[in-house]
Each structure stands twice: as structure tokens, then as C-alpha cells.
Amino acid sequence: MGTLTFSLNLTLDGCVDHQEGIADDETHAFFTRMMDDAGAMLWGRVTYEMMEGYWPAVARGEVEAPPAVREWAIKLETKPKYVVSTTRPDFPWTNSHALTGDLRTAVQGLKEATPDGVLLGSGQLAVALDRLDLIDDYRFLIHPRIAGHGPTLHQAGLGATRRLERVSTTPLTNGAIAVHYRRAG
């Protein structure tokens, strides 16, 4: 069975607004490597819609982009993408699929069917999955910024504190720090 890895950019004060991080070649290369290692992507509807409105155009060359950004976009096109939504039934972007039914059962089934693991990149969905004890790993890119606004990581709260074990910490030359934690026990 594959692992479910929650991965996101965040600032030092926990802001997960995608516009607050450093979007350079090094950051995109970091996330491309992580995506290469995963068997599938998992998003909520809001994240999916944000992504589908930009990345396919980059992959097709319709948007000017540096090589590392274009590489991410091209690889994202072919990666299986699963979307959790109660309001939207269809997801026409290449290799996109609706994940329906009971959330715990659907995500557990996706983990079992994806031995290379699933990369989760949606903050609100992560809270729901964390409450169901389905997240195995946490991989964050912490940017040297204090945003002073939200949205923030887990702002909806959890029922209990998550105890984690550090797997690795890697500084990037742009000042960000990649941290990898695994659930303790």
C-alpha cells in the first residue's frame, strides 16, 4: 500500500497562500522531484480549479515559463489526478478523476491502489484526512516569509495533536527549508 503524503508551501507564520512563497526554478524542481516519486496527485475541488486554470496552458506552451516550471507542468499533465468534491461531478483536465463516496473508504482505496504513494496538495482536504488518520507523511517547503494573513495551515483545527518524527531537513539556496516528517508510532 502506498503512503499519503501531505505537501504544501507555507510561510514561517503558517500561511498557505500560494502567492506568498518563492516560485523559482529551485522550488519547482523540488516539487517536480516529489511528484515524480508519487503515483498520483490528490486535491480538493478548489485546488483543482486553481491548477486547471493555469498549468495545462503552461504545458502546451501557451504561457511563457522558465524550463523548471514547464517541466512541472508537462509532468503534471500525465500524472493521475484525483479530486474530492461534493459540488462538481466532472474533471476534464487530462488524467483527472473524481474520488467519490465515503471519504475514508475512497482515500484508503486510492492508497491501496497506488503503491508509489499519493501526493496531497490541498489544505482543507488535508485537515479532513488528518482527522481520519489517513496522512502518513508531511513534506513542507517553509519559505523565509512572514505573511501576516491567512489562510493558515490547519486553521480549522484538529481533534488531537499529531506527533511526528523528522525524516529529513534540507535547506534550499533560495532560503526555503524542505522538511519531511512521518507520523510517530
PDB file of N, CA and C in Angstrom, residues 44-46 49 83-91 98-100:
ATOM      1  N   GLY A  44      -8.507  18.804  -3.451  1.00  0.00           N
ATOM      2  CA  GLY A  44      -9.893  19.203  -3.306  1.00  0.00           C
ATOM      3  C   GLY A  44     -10.286  19.996  -4.543  1.00  0.00           C
ATOM      4  N   ARG A  45     -11.571  20.285  -4.680  1.00  0.00           N
ATOM      5  CA  ARG A  45     -12.077  20.987  -5.860  1.00  0.00           C
ATOM      6  C   ARG A  45     -11.451  22.361  -6.037  1.00  0.00           C
ATOM      7  N   VAL A  46     -11.295  23.129  -4.968  1.00  0.00           N
ATOM      8  CA  VAL A  46     -10.752  24.485  -5.082  1.00  0.00           C
ATOM      9  C   VAL A  46      -9.328  24.445  -5.627  1.00  0.00           C
ATOM     10  N   GLU A  49      -9.364  23.437  -9.334  1.00  0.00           N
ATOM     11  CA  GLU A  49      -9.782  24.517 -10.225  1.00  0.00           C
ATOM     12  C   GLU A  49      -8.702  25.580 -10.374  1.00  0.00           C
ATOM     13  N   VAL A  83      -9.691  14.026  -7.498  1.00  0.00           N
ATOM     14  CA  VAL A  83     -10.299  15.224  -6.923  1.00  0.00           C
ATOM     15  C   VAL A  83     -11.483  14.837  -6.052  1.00  0.00           C
ATOM     16  N   VAL A  84     -11.500  15.387  -4.841  1.00  0.00           N
ATOM     17  CA  VAL A  84     -12.617  15.208  -3.935  1.00  0.00           C
ATOM     18  C   VAL A  84     -13.499  16.445  -4.047  1.00  0.00           C
ATOM     19  N   SER A  85     -14.777  16.231  -4.373  1.00  0.00           N
ATOM     20  CA  SER A  85     -15.727  17.339  -4.481  1.00  0.00           C
ATOM     21  C   SER A  85     -17.146  16.836  -4.274  1.00  0.00           C
ATOM     22  N   THR A  86     -17.925  17.621  -3.561  1.00  0.00           N
ATOM     23  CA  THR A  86     -19.341  17.301  -3.416  1.00  0.00           C
ATOM     24  C   THR A  86     -20.192  18.186  -4.319  1.00  0.00           C
ATOM     25  N   THR A  87     -19.538  19.113  -5.038  1.00  0.00           N
ATOM     26  CA  THR A  87     -20.286  20.066  -5.860  1.00  0.00           C
ATOM     27  C   THR A  87     -20.002  19.969  -7.351  1.00  0.00           C
ATOM     28  N   ARG A  88     -18.950  19.283  -7.724  1.00  0.00           N
ATOM     29  CA  ARG A  88     -18.598  19.187  -9.140  1.00  0.00           C
ATOM     30  C   ARG A  88     -18.400  17.723  -9.514  1.00  0.00           C
ATOM     31  N   PRO A  89     -19.131  17.242 -10.529  1.00  0.00           N
ATOM     32  CA  PRO A  89     -19.030  15.823 -10.886  1.00  0.00           C
ATOM     33  C   PRO A  89     -17.976  15.485 -11.935  1.00  0.00           C
ATOM     34  N   ASP A  90     -17.566  16.458 -12.757  1.00  0.00           N
ATOM     35  CA  ASP A  90     -16.651  16.123 -13.852  1.00  0.00           C
ATOM     36  C   ASP A  90     -15.390  16.978 -13.785  1.00  0.00           C
ATOM     37  N   PHE A  91     -14.301  16.347 -14.212  1.00  0.00           N
ATOM     38  CA  PHE A  91     -12.989  16.978 -14.162  1.00  0.00           C
ATOM     39  C   PHE A  91     -12.273  16.675 -15.473  1.00  0.00           C
ATOM     40  N   ALA A  98     -12.732  11.897 -10.513  1.00  0.00           N
ATOM     41  CA  ALA A  98     -13.469  12.218  -9.292  1.00  0.00           C
ATOM     42  C   ALA A  98     -13.282  11.079  -8.289  1.00  0.00           C
ATOM     43  N   LEU A  99     -13.043  11.444  -7.040  1.00  0.00           N
ATOM     44  CA  LEU A  99     -12.967  10.473  -5.959  1.00  0.00           C
ATOM     45  C   LEU A  99     -14.278  10.610  -5.184  1.00  0.00           C
ATOM     46  N   THR A 100     -15.141   9.614  -5.297  1.00  0.00           N
ATOM     47  CA  THR A 100     -16.492   9.735  -4.767  1.00  0.00           C
ATOM     48  C   THR A 100     -16.751   8.747  -3.634  1.00  0.00           C
TER      49      THR A 100
END
